[in-house]
Every structure is written in structure tokens, then in C-alpha cells.
Amino acid sequence: MKWFLIFWAGPIVFLAGWYWLSYYDMNFGIFMLSRQVHDLTFEIYGKILGVPPETIPPLVARAIVVDSLVVFAIIAFRRRKAIGAWWRARQASKSSDAALPSKDSLSSAP
């Protein structure tokens, strides 16, 4: 599971880092991080896909969100017994706390 998360998060972190650094032209002398490459990359992808280049980043962000939901659903499915036990324990502690009267709520009448 650890490697699954690493191989899922690694490309996302790499892509987000490249996008952020190249968008703000923080290239540190590396041509791949320049704004020219950023604009050229999205221009090429826009021509290949037949969409305006400025619509590609929101599409990629939406795809990352959907993929992340799928990954977390897989993780939740694999750990469903532990999650179910945690949920039942949580509900049991809530109901037992509500059933016991607190000292402040007791009447001081004789």
C-alpha cells in the first residue's frame, strides 16, 4: 500500500511542482522550468487535443481530483474492517456519553 501511494503521489507532486515553478518563471537556470516551456507545452497539448491551451490546467486538476477519489476509495475498501470498527467504537462512545448524566445537570433539590 505504501508503494501504491508513492507511485500515485509522486507524479502528482512532480507535475504540480513543475507547473508552479514554470508558471511563475522560477527556472533557477533550468530551461524546462522557464515560462517559455510552460506556454509551449500547453500550446502543443492544446493543438493535439483541439482545445484552447488555457483550458488544459483545469482539466488536469479535475482528472487529479477524480483519480485521487478512486485511490482513496481503494484504500478505504482495503481497510473497511478497521474503519468499521473505528466507526462502531466512536458511535458507542457517543451513545454511552449521552446516556450518563453529568454532575452539572443533576438537580440540587432535596
XYZ file of C-alpha atoms in Angstrom:
110
model
C 0.000 0.000 0.000
C 2.898 2.329 0.757
C 4.332 1.884 -2.738
C 0.889 2.351 -4.249
C 0.610 5.746 -2.554
C 4.169 6.694 -3.531
C 3.563 5.849 -7.181
C 0.286 7.771 -7.084
C 1.569 10.884 -5.289
C 4.992 11.060 -6.961
C 3.809 12.108 -10.437
C 1.228 14.475 -8.971
C 3.852 16.246 -6.853
C 6.255 16.346 -9.810
C 3.604 17.804 -12.142
C 2.397 20.341 -9.575
C 5.965 21.409 -8.824
C 6.806 21.842 -12.496
C 3.564 23.701 -13.172
C 4.012 26.100 -10.251
C 7.688 26.811 -10.893
C 7.249 27.273 -14.641
C 4.066 29.338 -14.271
C 5.906 31.845 -12.074
C 9.106 31.511 -14.181
C 11.285 30.365 -11.283
C 13.673 28.442 -13.503
C 16.924 28.526 -11.469
C 18.781 28.397 -14.806
C 16.935 25.239 -15.904
C 15.257 25.681 -19.269
C 12.472 23.176 -18.501
C 11.237 25.422 -15.685
C 11.000 28.566 -17.823
C 7.747 30.252 -18.774
C 8.560 29.686 -22.454
C 8.468 25.920 -21.998
C 5.310 26.239 -19.912
C 3.481 28.148 -22.642
C 4.883 25.952 -25.416
C 3.848 22.768 -23.605
C 0.253 23.862 -23.189
C 0.165 25.235 -26.738
C 1.279 21.850 -28.118
C -1.196 19.920 -25.939
C -3.926 22.370 -26.943
C -3.283 21.775 -30.635
C -3.153 18.000 -30.154
C -6.410 17.959 -28.182
C -8.088 20.684 -30.221
C -8.864 22.867 -27.207
C -7.599 26.281 -26.123
C -4.378 25.971 -24.067
C -5.833 27.815 -21.074
C -8.483 25.108 -20.578
C -5.958 22.309 -20.064
C -4.836 23.067 -16.441
C -8.406 22.911 -15.049
C -8.973 19.653 -16.937
C -5.798 18.173 -15.460
C -6.776 19.363 -11.970
C -10.208 17.744 -12.345
C -8.588 14.493 -13.505
C -6.269 14.533 -10.475
C -9.247 15.007 -8.148
C -11.150 12.098 -9.730
C -8.082 9.852 -9.639
C -7.486 10.795 -6.001
C -11.058 9.861 -5.106
C -10.575 6.489 -6.787
C -7.307 5.919 -4.893
C -8.878 6.829 -1.541
C -11.877 4.582 -2.320
C -9.488 1.682 -2.948
C -7.687 2.399 0.331
C -10.991 2.637 2.221
C -12.172 -0.631 0.674
C -8.972 -2.402 1.699
C -9.248 -1.085 5.269
C -13.016 -1.366 5.614
C -12.853 -3.651 8.665
C -10.625 -1.256 10.603
C -12.735 1.733 9.524
C -15.934 -0.098 10.531
C -14.502 -0.990 13.950
C -13.391 2.603 14.475
C -16.842 3.894 13.476
C -18.678 1.458 15.789
C -16.378 2.363 18.693
C -16.947 6.041 18.023
C -20.722 5.623 17.918
C -20.668 3.514 21.077
C -18.664 6.124 22.957
C -21.027 8.877 21.817
C -24.131 6.984 22.934
C -22.640 5.971 26.290
C -21.553 9.567 26.998
C -25.036 10.859 26.236
C -26.713 8.278 28.498
C -24.723 9.216 31.584
C -25.905 12.352 33.374
C -23.247 14.896 34.124
C -22.779 16.329 37.603
C -23.767 19.791 36.353
C -27.114 18.649 35.010
C -28.235 16.966 38.235
C -30.717 18.832 40.347
C -29.612 20.060 43.748
C -33.168 19.945 45.106
C -33.696 17.989 48.334
